[in-house]
Every structure is written in C-alpha cells, then in structure tokens.
Amino acid sequence: MFHAEEMSELSLLVPRQDIEAVTKAIAQKGVLHQIDTSYLSRSEDGSAEPWLDRIQEYQGFEQRILLMTGTLQTSEALAEGSDLTATLGSAELRDRILAIEREVMPLVRQLKGLEQRLAELQILQQRLRPLAALDVDLASLRDLSFLHAQVGIIPAANLDRFNSSLLHVPHVIMNLGEEGSGTLVALFGSARDREILDRAANSAYMAPISMPTEYRGTPAAIGRALGEEAEQLRAQKNALDLETARLRDAWGQPLAELLWHARSDLSLMRAAHHFGQVRDVYLVAGWVPTRRLPELVQAVRDLTSGRVEVDIATAEQAGDAASVPTTLGNRGLFKAFQGLVTNYAFPAYNEIDPTPLVAISFVVMFGLMFGDVGHGLVLAAAGWLALSGKVAALKGARGLAPILVAAGASAMVFGFLYGSIFGIEDVLPALWLRPLDDIMSILLATVVLGVGISLVGFAANIANGLRARDWRRVLFDRYGLAGLWFYLGLLGVVFAVATGVALPSGLIPLALIPPLVLLTLGEPLGNLINKRRPLIHEGVGLYLITAFFELFEAFIGYLSNSLSYVRLGAFAVAHGGLMSVFFILAGMMGGPSSLLYWLVVLVGNIFVIGFEGLIVGIQTLRLEYYEFFSKFFTGGGLPYRPLELSDKQTS
Amino acid sequence: MPWGLPAYITPNVHVRGMLGRMLTAEEWRELDGSRDALGFLLALKQTSYGPQLAEFEAVCPPCELLEARLNANVALRFAHIIDLTPKADQPLVLLLKQLYEVDNLKTVLRGLQVGESAERMKGFLFPLGRASSLDMDALLVARDVPELVLRLQGTPYGDALRHALARFEEERSLFPLEVALDLDYYRRLWRAIQETKGDSRKWAQQLIGTWYDITNIMWALRYRYYYDKSLAEIINYTLPYGYRSNDSVIRGIAAGQEVTPLLRQVWGEAAPPAEVGQPGWLPRLEVALHRYLDKLCRAALTGYPFHLGVILAYLMQKRAETRDLMVLAEAKMSGLRRPAYQDYMVHQFA
C-alpha cells in the first residue's frame, strides 16, 4: 500500500523482421514503460531518423482524415461491432483514404473556400472596428499630397518612447483609444519625412491598419459592405448542409475506423522511433511491473518463435532508482486523495507513497477544525450528489467528491464529539468537549496530535532512507534517528517543565547533547559511512558555520512544526465562535419566532460552510504540504505510462 | 540587530560557500595554459564544473553543447539561491533567472527559423526547472515561428511577441522579435528593481542598475555603428531610464556624438575610453564596462555582508565566469593565444 509496485527492467533484442509485430504485441499488453534507447541508432548529426519518414507519412494520413471528419463534423467514436482486428498496411490505408476523398473532398474544398473568405472578411471587419467612429473616407488618407498619415496599433508600452523618438521631426500622434494591449493611434507628418516617420513607426512596432484598395468610403460604409458579403457567403454555406449530412451518414464510420488505424499505427511507430537499432537488431527496453513480466515475455517469445533475446534486471540491479517509473496502487477512497499528493510531487520509486497517510490525517484534521453535525452532513451530501453525477453543476467536482464525503463524515463525527449541529450548541450533548468552553484542552489536544503526525513524518523519513540505503539520511538527518532523538528529548524537557516533573540530573544533557553532535557532524559522518571523500567540501570553518545555522534552523523548525498544529484547535474554536456571532446577529433581528432570525441563521450557516469550509480545506492542505511532507517526501518520481495502442490524437 | 541580519544570515553563508566554488586564479591559469580544446576540457573537468562535463572523455564538445553544460552548472546554483533568498527579494532573483528563459526563447526562435529539430534544440536550452514560466516541451513542438508566438499567448512574453510578429512575417528576420523580447524583459526587470525596498533596493540599483546601463548603452552603440539605424529607431529600440545613464546619453549616441565623453557622463573617470572605429572596439568596450561592474560586485562582497547585494554580486560574477569560459573555449578551439583573447574576457590574468 505504501510502496510502488515492484518493477523490473526488460530488454529485448528483436530482429528487424519481427519489430512491428513485437511492438504491437507489447502495446496490446499495455504494461511496458518505454526507455528511450534511440541513442544507439543516432546518426552523426545526433538525430534518430529510421522511423521518421513513416511517422510523417502516417501523420499525413491522420491530417487528411481529420480534415474530412472536421468538415463533416463526424464523431470519432467507433460504432459497436467495429472490426479493428485487421492490420492495414500503409498502401491499403492510403487507398481507402483516397477512395473517400474522391467523394468528400469536392464538398470540403467548397466549404473551406467559403470559410476562408468569411475569415478574411472577419479580419477586415476587426481591422475596421477601431476606426468606426472616424467619419473620413479611408481612400482619401491614402492619396494625400503634402501630408503623410498612418493609422495603426502600437504596443501601449512603446507609445511614449515612440513619441520621444520623433522629437526633432514635426509630427502629430493622435491617441484614438485602447485596443487590447495596444493603443490605436493616427500618425500625421510631412510627406517629405515619410521615410523617417515610417521607420520610426516600424521600430516602435506600430502595426498599420490597412484596407484593400477596392474598398472606398468611410469605415462605417465599408463595414456595411463587408457585412452584406458575409451574409451572402453564409447563405451559400447553409445551402450545402444537406449534402454534408448525406456524406456524414455515408462516411462517418469508415472515417472513424481509418482514423483509429492511423493513430494506432502512429503510436507504435513513435514508440519504435525510440528503439535503439544496430544493423538488423532493435533494442526494446522498458520497465514492467514484475508480476506482469512472465506473460509479456511469453507473448513475445511465442510471437517470434524464440528469436528474441530477453534480459531482465531488477530495479536494484539497474542502479538508477530515479529512472524507475512509479505506479501508485491506491484504491477506493485513497485513490481520491492521490491527486492531493501528486499535486505536490509525484512519489519516487524508492520512497513511501504518502497517500494513505494523507487520506487519514486530512480527514481527521478537517473534521477537527470543522466539527459540526449539520455542516458535515451538508458537505457529505454535496459530495454524494457530485459523485452520483445527478447534478450537472457538480459534475466538475466529481474527482473531489469522495474527499468531500469523507471530510463531511469526519466533520459529523467531530460534531457529535463537540455537541454542535448547524452551530446550535445546546441540542446535542458533547461527547468529548465544547471547543468554545474548553479552549486550552482543545489547543493542547491538537498539539499532541501534531506531535503524533510529526513522529509519523520522522518514521516515514527513516523508512525512505532505509529503502534507499541512504545511511546519512537514516542516522544523521534532521528527520532521521539523530533528529528523532533530539525531538523526543526536547519534548521530554518541555513536558517536564510544563508539568513540574523533576528530571534526574544528567538526563537533559543525555537527551539533547549527543543528538546535537550527531546532527552537526552529519555530513562528514555520512560521507564516512558511505565511503565518500572528501568528508567536508567547503572547509571546516565554513562547514561549522553552515552547520550551526542549519542546526538553529532545525531547532526552530521542530518547534514551529509542532506548534503549527495549534491552528487545528484554533479553527475548531473559531468555527463555534463564528456561528455564535451569527446567532447574536439573528437575536438582534428578533427571537426565534421571527422569520428574519432564521434568515440570518441560514445565511450564517451558508457562509460558514462555504467560506470557512474553504479556509479549513486550505489550512489542512498547508499542514500536509509544509509540516508533514517536508519531513520525508522528496518526490520527483516518474509516473508509470505504459505503451498502449492509442486511438487518441498524439501529434 | 542590524537591518537585514536575520533574513540574510543563511543566504550569506551559502553564497560564501558558492563563491568558494568559483574558479580560482590557479584554475584560470590551468585553463589558460591548456594547449588545445581537449586540454581545456580536461582542465575544466577538474573544477567545480566537472560534474556537468562527466560525459565528455576524449573530445571537447561543440561550443553550443559546452555552453549548455556550463549553464546546467549555473542553473544548479540559481535553484539553490532562489530557495535561500528572502521572500521579499525573491521576485527580483527569479526575474534575473528569467533572462536565461529569454535566451531559451531566442534559441528556439533561431532553431525554428533554420528548421532545427526539437530534440536538438532541447539540448541547447538552459535548464530552468521550476523558475520557468514556460512549458518548453509544449513550445518545442511548434512547427514555425508564428505557431510558437501563438503558443506563447498568455505567458509573460505573449504580448510583446504578438506585436512583433507582423514585422517578422514581413521581413522574415528574427531581429524584431528578439528586440521585442529584450525590451519587454528589461522593462519588467526595471519595474522589479523599483519594487524592492530599503537596503535591497540600493543594492539592486547599484548592481543590476549598472548592468542595465551597460546593456542599454551597448544596444545603442550596436544599433548606431553595426546596424546603421536611424536616430528614431535607436530611441525606439532602447530604454529611456537607467541607474546612472539616462535618455540624453542614449540620444547622444543615437545622434552620433563622441562616445567617450558620453560614457564619462555616466561613469566619470571610471569610464573606459571608446576607440570607435578600431577593430573589435565594441566588444572590447563591453568587456571593459563589465570589468567595472565586476569591481562593484567585489565591493559588494566586502564589508557588511547581510544584504541582497551579496546574492546579486555572486550571480553577476557567475554569469561573467561562464561567459569568459566560453570565450576561452572558443579561443582554444581556434588555437588562439592569450593576447588574442585577453581583451574579450572579464577575468584578467595576473
């Protein structure tokens, strides 16, 4: 549950005649995360070319099909019962596409021609829009004898500089208004300065607004003419609708099937492009979940009658743990929390997947801060509705729905413990305590919880160090055993001081000094154990100064990390306090018999559920990311993405 | 407690450590003394750049690849420094790193212009990591320059490039796009300097402001003497503000006034003479100005240490160091001797 699935590195030496069949078989199994070995087949200029021609050919097929499906607006989904077992060679694929093109392309060309002209008209209309208020014949600006005029859009940031660049040249710049991130301006100057003005305008990135010479008159008149032409074109386009529908019915499915074939083959070729090739042999390498390895190897051997050489290495034998992809095997509720973890970083292969820890701690911390039976019920119900997919507005939140249900349920449990329902504190008995009445207890309880979560963080860091055989991390890291020793010692001292317990003399130095020494000498000791030299890189003096400040930072970190969890209690208190404020406001509107009273209570509940719910969610995430993850979670893992037959557009 | 102390204790300690990993005079001598490109590579592998050069054994890689590997070293340091920089000053340091993002965009633009493959272009890009506002993989699949500009819409570079695209399509030259990128970047950088507060602002103005002045003045000189641009064009292709420079200096250059007195207006007696018309005068002048900036950086690294200036000075020096290494690498590849390249390096051999 806490670790990624065990992976093995598979290397196959495949003869050239088998490579396509083997690639297809691997893709059908969908278990191999490919390793790029194309460096083996790179030519002198550093590029791996063998498959590029075929990739380009199939990209061409894909584009030609997409042009037709796009114009006919056919669905890319395959009908039930589509037969996709046949393998189409490139010649057959080309012939089938050609046959459909003969039928469809005349219409496509006609429609594209109309669309292109409409797009041109739209651009002309857009160019004219800023000039709409000008009551000037645009043609007359082109034919001036003594003046030079130019209308255009200049980046707003360049305008002042442009003006000052013409300091010694007679000119006028009229600001005609804002246009996106630019400013619409009209530049006027003497015709004899035309070249200076044009070069200045050009260097200030002024984009001239020009109209084709066939259009004359004021901008408004030209706009009307453009509009009329666009209307005529749209009418012509609508007249082609019947023919489009006929071709869509006739060719929609064949096109979808051809598209599937083209894309599947394309994804195989793209994979093959990354295989290494030496003469007539390909090296296919990748990571496979160890439990799926036998079936893949068997399939490849059966297919090639044993012509393939197989080599298997474990992740440890392969050496570079950073290159091993990670599979996260979380299921059910834990799966929903996986997104919160990967949003921070993707777990590396040899480190703990913190998702289950996050799932549990998130739910507990959220409930602790948001404890209210009624509010929890509303959140859980909203989550359940989103999960059911019955409410269209909540469909976008489907991924978060399980988290919402779990957080709501936790809030309900804590609601019973606090005796609070919709902010009403005198209906339910408090099974544990009422935060508003017992502030110190709840604050202390949350610090204890924080210490507990921190200890889990220490344990996870030590476990990660052991798994990576990083002894420095296990022994001398601030969150390793030395750090744990110091942290527990510190906790003991704080506890003794707070409770007045007298500690035996000598216990405090024993609890604090040895771990401090180990932490200070962590780098040289770690290098000593790992047999690395030099023991200290930056000179003893500089090392000791850095170590001192890092130790100081660690000390502050231990304290602030633990105390940071006080916010759990503070929010629990604030939750109750905020609701009591709304009840006071409601009381000012009249007693419970008044409608206004209940209106204010309702608004208060909505506000607290929405606004405070959001803040509590953010605070919980903050505690997870900054206080918890920072102790052990490095991330930087590679998600496991097996090679599969793809029918998605991959270009 | 002196101002800046709490925020800059740790950064200062780490920057001192990183300064200790910059090339020493001895290492520079080793590099300078190497007989050829391979000797240079082997000497460089013995320095703090070694880990990034591990893959090269018997042959010195081409310049672009070597530069990409040196940049990987710079990127490592940058990532560390951004983490260390106090929150209030982080935007400025992030923006400094974005200069490499601008360089990356120029690389992609040039690659697309000559039909370079995405895979090859990717090898030359500065590894920006999380400081990048761009998804370079998504940009590299662009088939041509207009598509790249389209894909950049909504990013900090979208507007500037969109306005310049019409000129690119008309002139089929990347010049307008690259100038638009530069102007837009330096405008944002100037705003970021103005938004820093207190002591940080003083250091940002002094160090980045000087670099800013040098860049702006060098632009004006190039447009005037290399590209033969008109006065109005030079004004439009430069910026009106600076730390010690100002618009009148730029106008003076654009109008063809004598350069040395104009430089003196900005930097007084510290201004190097401009030998206009002499072979290689412009690159030499640029190096001389960067040596002046290097002195300011060294000054920032002495005295009271807990301020932004320490970080900025290190970053400036690191940039100058990699630039110098590239000059040296090219010189070694071309079999040149020290007198031929010394004037083009900020580092001065004893």
Coordinates of N, CA, C and O in Angstrom, one line a residue, chain A residues 381-514:
Chain A
A381 N -23.3 15.4 1.8 CA -24.4 15.3 0.8 C -24.0 15.9 -0.5 O -24.3 15.4 -1.6
A382 N -23.3 17.1 -0.4 CA -22.8 17.7 -1.7 C -21.9 16.8 -2.4 O -21.9 16.6 -3.6
G383 N -21.0 16.1 -1.6 CA -20.0 15.2 -2.2 C -20.7 14.0 -2.8 O -20.4 13.6 -3.9
W384 N -21.8 13.5 -2.1 CA -22.5 12.3 -2.6 C -23.2 12.7 -3.9 O -23.2 12.0 -4.9
L385 N -23.8 13.9 -4.0 CA -24.5 14.4 -5.2 C -23.5 14.5 -6.4 O -23.8 14.1 -7.5
A386 N -22.3 15.0 -6.1 CA -21.3 15.2 -7.1 C -20.9 13.8 -7.6 O -20.7 13.6 -8.8
L387 N -20.8 12.9 -6.7 CA -20.4 11.5 -7.0 C -21.4 10.8 -7.9 O -21.1 10.1 -8.8
S388 N -22.7 11.1 -7.6 CA -23.7 10.4 -8.3 C -23.9 10.9 -9.7 O -24.4 10.2 -10.6
G389 N -23.4 12.1 -10.0 CA -23.4 12.7 -11.3 C -24.8 13.2 -11.7 O -25.1 13.4 -12.9
K390 N -25.7 13.3 -10.7 CA -27.1 13.7 -11.0 C -27.3 15.2 -11.1 O -28.2 15.6 -11.7
V391 N -26.3 15.9 -10.6 CA -26.4 17.4 -10.6 C -25.4 17.9 -11.6 O -24.2 17.7 -11.4
A392 N -25.8 18.5 -12.7 CA -24.9 18.9 -13.8 C -23.9 19.9 -13.2 O -22.7 19.8 -13.6
A393 N -24.3 20.8 -12.4 CA -23.4 21.8 -11.9 C -22.2 21.2 -11.0 O -21.2 21.9 -10.9
L394 N -22.4 20.0 -10.5 CA -21.4 19.5 -9.6 C -20.5 18.5 -10.4 O -19.6 17.8 -9.8
K395 N -20.8 18.3 -11.7 CA -20.0 17.3 -12.4 C -18.5 17.6 -12.4 O -17.7 16.7 -12.4
G396 N -18.2 18.8 -12.5 CA -16.8 19.2 -12.5 C -16.1 18.9 -11.2 O -14.8 18.8 -11.2
A397 N -16.8 18.7 -10.1 CA -16.2 18.4 -8.8 C -16.2 16.9 -8.5 O -15.9 16.5 -7.4
R398 N -16.4 16.1 -9.5 CA -16.6 14.6 -9.3 C -15.3 14.0 -8.7 O -15.3 13.2 -7.8
G399 N -14.1 14.5 -9.2 CA -12.9 14.0 -8.7 C -12.7 14.3 -7.2 O -12.1 13.5 -6.5
L400 N -13.2 15.4 -6.7 CA -13.1 15.8 -5.3 C -14.2 15.2 -4.4 O -14.1 15.3 -3.2
A401 N -15.2 14.7 -5.1 CA -16.4 14.3 -4.3 C -16.1 13.3 -3.2 O -16.6 13.5 -2.1
P402 N -15.3 12.2 -3.4 CA -15.0 11.3 -2.3 C -14.4 12.0 -1.1 O -14.6 11.7 0.0
I403 N -13.5 13.0 -1.4 CA -12.8 13.8 -0.4 C -13.9 14.5 0.4 O -13.9 14.6 1.7
L404 N -14.8 15.1 -0.3 CA -15.9 15.9 0.3 C -16.7 15.0 1.2 O -17.1 15.4 2.3
V405 N -17.1 13.8 0.7 CA -17.9 12.9 1.5 C -17.1 12.5 2.8 O -17.7 12.6 3.9
A406 N -15.8 12.2 2.6 CA -15.0 11.7 3.8 C -14.9 12.9 4.8 O -15.0 12.7 6.0
A407 N -14.6 14.1 4.3 CA -14.3 15.2 5.1 C -15.7 15.6 5.8 O -15.7 15.9 7.1
G408 N -16.8 15.5 5.1 CA -18.1 15.8 5.7 C -18.4 14.8 6.8 O -18.9 15.2 7.9
A409 N -18.1 13.5 6.6 CA -18.4 12.5 7.6 C -17.6 12.7 8.8 O -18.1 12.6 9.9
S410 N -16.3 13.1 8.6 CA -15.4 13.4 9.7 C -15.9 14.6 10.5 O -15.9 14.5 11.8
A411 N -16.4 15.6 9.8 CA -16.9 16.8 10.5 C -18.2 16.4 11.3 O -18.4 16.9 12.4
M412 N -19.0 15.4 10.8 CA -20.1 15.0 11.6 C -19.7 14.3 12.9 O -20.3 14.5 13.9
V413 N -18.7 13.4 12.7 CA -18.2 12.7 13.9 C -17.7 13.7 15.0 O -18.1 13.6 16.1
F414 N -16.9 14.6 14.5 CA -16.4 15.6 15.5 C -17.6 16.5 16.0 O -17.5 17.0 17.1
G415 N -18.6 16.7 15.1 CA -19.8 17.4 15.5 C -20.4 16.8 16.7 O -20.8 17.5 17.7
F416 N -20.5 15.4 16.7 CA -21.1 14.7 17.9 C -20.2 14.9 19.1 O -20.6 15.1 20.2
L417 N -18.8 14.8 18.8 CA -17.9 15.0 19.9 C -18.0 16.3 20.6 O -17.8 16.5 21.8
Y418 N -18.3 17.4 19.7 CA -18.4 18.7 20.2 C -19.8 19.1 20.6 O -20.0 20.2 21.2
G419 N -20.8 18.3 20.2 CA -22.2 18.6 20.5 C -22.7 19.8 19.8 O -23.4 20.6 20.3
S420 N -22.4 19.8 18.5 CA -22.7 21.0 17.7 C -23.5 20.6 16.4 O -23.0 19.7 15.7
I421 N -24.6 21.2 16.2 CA -25.3 21.0 14.9 C -25.8 22.3 14.3 O -26.5 23.0 15.0
F422 N -25.4 22.6 13.1 CA -25.7 23.9 12.5 C -25.4 25.0 13.4 O -26.1 26.0 13.5
G423 N -24.3 24.9 14.2 CA -23.9 26.0 15.1 C -24.7 26.0 16.4 O -24.4 26.8 17.3
I424 N -25.7 25.2 16.5 CA -26.5 25.2 17.8 C -25.9 24.2 18.8 O -25.6 23.1 18.5
E425 N -25.5 24.8 19.9 CA -24.7 24.0 20.8 C -25.4 23.4 22.0 O -24.8 22.8 22.9
D426 N -26.8 23.7 22.1 CA -27.5 23.2 23.2 C -28.5 22.1 22.9 O -29.5 21.9 23.6
V427 N -28.4 21.5 21.8 CA -29.3 20.4 21.4 C -28.7 19.1 21.6 O -29.3 18.2 22.3
L428 N -27.5 18.9 21.1 CA -26.8 17.6 21.3 C -25.8 17.7 22.5 O -25.3 18.7 22.7
P429 N -25.7 16.6 23.2 CA -24.7 16.6 24.3 C -23.3 16.4 23.6 O -23.2 15.8 22.6
A430 N -22.3 17.1 24.2 CA -20.9 17.0 23.7 C -20.3 15.7 24.3 O -20.2 15.5 25.5
L431 N -20.0 14.8 23.4 CA -19.4 13.5 23.8 C -18.0 13.7 24.3 O -17.5 12.8 25.0
W432 N -17.3 14.7 23.9 CA -16.0 15.0 24.3 C -15.9 16.3 25.0 O -15.8 16.4 26.2
L433 N -15.9 17.4 24.3 CA -15.8 18.8 24.9 C -16.4 19.8 23.9 O -16.6 19.5 22.7
R434 N -16.7 21.0 24.4 CA -17.2 22.0 23.6 C -16.0 23.0 23.4 O -15.5 23.6 24.4
P435 N -15.4 23.1 22.2 CA -14.2 23.9 22.0 C -14.3 25.3 22.6 O -13.3 25.8 23.2
L436 N -15.5 26.0 22.5 CA -15.6 27.4 23.0 C -15.5 27.4 24.5 O -15.0 28.4 25.0
D437 N -15.9 26.3 25.1 CA -15.9 26.3 26.6 C -14.6 25.8 27.2 O -14.3 25.9 28.4
D438 N -13.8 25.1 26.4 CA -12.6 24.4 26.9 C -11.5 24.6 25.9 O -10.9 23.7 25.4
I439 N -11.1 25.9 25.8 CA -10.2 26.3 24.7 C -8.8 25.6 25.0 O -8.2 25.0 24.0
M440 N -8.3 25.7 26.2 CA -7.0 25.1 26.5 C -6.9 23.6 26.1 O -5.9 23.1 25.6
S441 N -7.9 22.9 26.5 CA -7.9 21.5 26.3 C -7.8 21.1 24.8 O -7.1 20.3 24.3
I442 N -8.6 21.9 24.0 CA -8.6 21.6 22.5 C -7.3 22.0 21.9 O -6.7 21.2 21.1
L443 N -6.7 23.1 22.4 CA -5.4 23.5 21.9 C -4.3 22.5 22.2 O -3.5 22.1 21.4
L444 N -4.3 22.0 23.4 CA -3.3 21.0 23.9 C -3.5 19.7 23.1 O -2.5 19.1 22.6
A445 N -4.8 19.3 22.9 CA -5.0 18.1 22.2 C -4.5 18.2 20.8 O -3.9 17.2 20.3
T446 N -4.6 19.3 20.2 CA -4.2 19.4 18.8 C -2.7 19.5 18.7 O -2.1 19.0 17.7
V447 N -2.0 20.0 19.7 CA -0.5 20.0 19.7 C -0.1 18.5 19.8 O 0.9 18.1 19.1
V448 N -0.8 17.8 20.7 CA -0.4 16.3 20.8 C -0.6 15.6 19.5 O 0.2 14.8 19.1
L449 N -1.7 15.9 18.8 CA -2.0 15.3 17.5 C -0.8 15.7 16.6 O -0.3 14.9 15.8
G450 N -0.4 17.0 16.6 CA 0.6 17.5 15.7 C 1.9 16.7 16.0 O 2.7 16.3 15.1
V451 N 2.2 16.5 17.3 CA 3.5 15.8 17.6 C 3.4 14.3 17.1 O 4.3 13.8 16.5
G452 N 2.2 13.8 17.2 CA 2.0 12.4 16.6 C 2.2 12.4 15.1 O 2.9 11.5 14.6
I453 N 1.6 13.4 14.4 CA 1.8 13.4 13.0 C 3.3 13.6 12.6 O 3.8 13.0 11.7
S454 N 4.0 14.5 13.4 CA 5.4 14.7 13.2 C 6.2 13.4 13.4 O 7.1 13.1 12.6
L455 N 5.8 12.7 14.4 CA 6.6 11.4 14.6 C 6.4 10.4 13.4 O 7.3 9.7 13.0
V456 N 5.1 10.4 12.9 CA 4.9 9.6 11.7 C 5.8 10.1 10.6 O 6.4 9.3 9.8
G457 N 6.0 11.4 10.4 CA 6.9 12.0 9.4 C 8.3 11.5 9.6 O 9.0 11.2 8.7
F458 N 8.8 11.5 10.9 CA 10.1 11.0 11.2 C 10.2 9.6 10.7 O 11.2 9.2 10.1
A459 N 9.2 8.8 11.1 CA 9.3 7.3 10.8 C 9.3 7.2 9.3 O 10.1 6.3 8.8
A460 N 8.5 7.9 8.6 CA 8.5 7.8 7.1 C 9.8 8.2 6.5 O 10.3 7.5 5.6
N461 N 10.5 9.2 7.1 CA 11.8 9.6 6.5 C 12.8 8.6 6.8 O 13.6 8.3 5.9
I462 N 12.8 8.0 7.9 CA 13.7 6.9 8.2 C 13.5 5.7 7.3 O 14.4 5.1 6.8
A463 N 12.2 5.4 7.1 CA 11.9 4.3 6.2 C 12.4 4.6 4.8 O 12.9 3.7 4.1
N464 N 12.2 5.8 4.3 CA 12.7 6.2 3.0 C 14.2 6.0 2.9 O 14.7 5.6 1.9
G465 N 14.9 6.5 4.0 CA 16.3 6.4 4.0 C 16.8 4.9 3.9 O 17.7 4.6 3.2
L466 N 16.1 4.1 4.7 CA 16.4 2.6 4.7 C 16.2 2.0 3.3 O 17.1 1.3 2.8
R467 N 15.1 2.4 2.7 CA 14.8 1.8 1.4 C 15.8 2.2 0.3 O 16.2 1.5 -0.5
A468 N 16.3 3.5 0.5 CA 17.3 4.0 -0.5 C 18.7 3.7 0.0 O 19.7 4.0 -0.7
R469 N 18.9 3.0 1.1 CA 20.2 2.7 1.7 C 21.0 4.0 1.9 O 22.2 4.0 1.6
D470 N 20.3 5.0 2.2 CA 21.0 6.3 2.4 C 21.2 6.4 3.9 O 20.3 6.9 4.7
W471 N 22.3 6.0 4.4 CA 22.6 5.9 5.8 C 22.7 7.2 6.5 O 22.3 7.4 7.6
R472 N 23.1 8.2 5.7 CA 23.2 9.6 6.3 C 21.8 10.0 6.7 O 21.6 10.6 7.7
R473 N 20.9 9.8 5.7 CA 19.5 10.2 6.0 C 18.9 9.5 7.2 O 18.2 10.1 8.0
V474 N 19.2 8.2 7.2 CA 18.6 7.4 8.3 C 19.2 7.9 9.7 O 18.4 8.1 10.6
L475 N 20.5 8.1 9.7 CA 21.1 8.3 11.0 C 21.2 9.8 11.4 O 21.0 10.1 12.6
F476 N 21.7 10.6 10.5 CA 22.1 12.0 10.9 C 21.2 13.1 10.3 O 21.5 14.2 10.6
D477 N 20.2 12.8 9.6 CA 19.3 13.8 9.0 C 18.5 14.4 10.2 O 18.3 13.8 11.2
R478 N 18.1 15.7 9.9 CA 17.3 16.3 11.0 C 16.0 15.6 11.2 O 15.4 15.7 12.3
Y479 N 15.5 14.8 10.2 CA 14.3 14.0 10.5 C 14.7 12.5 10.5 O 13.9 11.6 10.2
G480 N 16.0 12.2 10.7 CA 16.4 10.8 10.9 C 16.5 10.5 12.4 O 15.8 11.1 13.2
L481 N 17.2 9.4 12.7 CA 17.3 9.0 14.1 C 17.9 10.0 15.0 O 17.3 10.2 16.1
A482 N 18.9 10.7 14.6 CA 19.5 11.7 15.5 C 18.5 12.8 15.7 O 18.3 13.3 16.8
G483 N 17.8 13.2 14.7 CA 16.8 14.3 14.8 C 15.6 13.8 15.7 O 15.1 14.6 16.5
L484 N 15.3 12.5 15.5 CA 14.2 12.0 16.4 C 14.6 12.0 17.8 O 13.8 12.4 18.7
W485 N 15.8 11.6 18.1 CA 16.4 11.6 19.5 C 16.3 13.0 20.1 O 15.8 13.2 21.2
F486 N 16.7 14.0 19.3 CA 16.7 15.4 19.8 C 15.3 15.8 20.0 O 15.0 16.5 21.0
Y487 N 14.4 15.5 19.0 CA 13.0 15.9 19.1 C 12.3 15.4 20.3 O 11.6 16.1 21.1
L488 N 12.5 14.1 20.6 CA 11.9 13.4 21.7 C 12.5 14.0 23.0 O 11.8 14.2 24.0
G489 N 13.8 14.2 23.0 CA 14.4 14.9 24.2 C 13.8 16.2 24.5 O 13.5 16.6 25.6
L490 N 13.7 17.0 23.4 CA 13.1 18.3 23.5 C 11.7 18.2 24.1 O 11.3 19.0 25.0
L491 N 10.9 17.3 23.6 CA 9.5 17.1 24.0 C 9.5 16.8 25.5 O 8.7 17.3 26.3
G492 N 10.5 15.9 25.9 CA 10.5 15.5 27.3 C 10.8 16.6 28.2 O 10.2 16.8 29.3
V493 N 11.8 17.5 27.8 CA 12.1 18.7 28.6 C 10.9 19.6 28.7 O 10.6 20.1 29.8
V494 N 10.3 19.8 27.6 CA 9.1 20.7 27.6 C 8.0 20.2 28.5 O 7.4 20.9 29.3
F495 N 7.8 18.9 28.4 CA 6.8 18.2 29.2 C 7.1 18.4 30.7 O 6.3 18.7 31.5
A496 N 8.4 18.1 31.0 CA 8.8 18.2 32.4 C 8.7 19.6 33.0 O 8.1 19.8 34.1
V497 N 9.1 20.6 32.2 CA 8.9 22.0 32.6 C 7.5 22.4 32.8 O 7.1 23.0 33.8
A498 N 6.6 21.9 31.8 CA 5.2 22.3 31.9 C 4.5 21.6 33.0 O 3.6 22.2 33.6
T499 N 4.9 20.4 33.4 CA 4.1 19.7 34.4 C 4.8 19.7 35.8 O 4.3 19.2 36.8
G500 N 6.0 20.3 35.8 CA 6.8 20.4 37.1 C 7.4 19.1 37.5 O 7.8 19.0 38.6
V501 N 7.5 18.2 36.6 CA 8.2 16.9 36.9 C 9.7 17.1 37.0 O 10.2 17.7 36.1
A502 N 10.3 16.7 38.1 CA 11.7 16.9 38.2 C 12.5 15.7 37.5 O 12.2 14.6 37.7
L503 N 13.4 16.1 36.6 CA 14.1 15.1 35.8 C 15.4 14.8 36.5 O 16.0 15.7 37.1
P504 N 15.9 13.5 36.5 CA 17.2 13.2 37.1 C 18.3 14.1 36.5 O 18.2 14.3 35.2
S505 N 19.2 14.5 37.3 CA 20.3 15.3 36.7 C 21.1 14.4 35.7 O 21.3 13.3 35.9
G506 N 21.5 15.0 34.7 CA 22.2 14.3 33.6 C 21.4 13.8 32.5 O 21.8 13.4 31.4
L507 N 20.0 13.7 32.8 CA 19.1 13.2 31.7 C 19.0 14.2 30.6 O 18.9 13.8 29.4
I508 N 18.9 15.5 31.0 CA 18.7 16.5 29.9 C 19.9 16.6 29.0 O 19.7 16.5 27.8
P509 N 21.2 16.6 29.6 CA 22.3 16.6 28.6 C 22.3 15.4 27.8 O 22.6 15.4 26.6
L510 N 22.0 14.2 28.3 CA 22.0 13.0 27.6 C 20.9 13.0 26.5 O 21.1 12.5 25.4
A511 N 19.8 13.7 26.8 CA 18.7 13.7 25.8 C 19.0 14.7 24.7 O 18.6 14.5 23.5
L512 N 19.8 15.7 24.9 CA 20.0 16.8 23.9 C 21.4 16.9 23.3 O 21.5 17.1 22.1
I513 N 22.4 16.6 24.1 CA 23.8 16.9 23.5 C 24.2 15.9 22.5 O 24.6 16.3 21.4
P514 N 24.1 14.5 22.8 CA 24.6 13.6 21.7 C 23.9 13.8 20.4 O 24.6 13.8 19.3

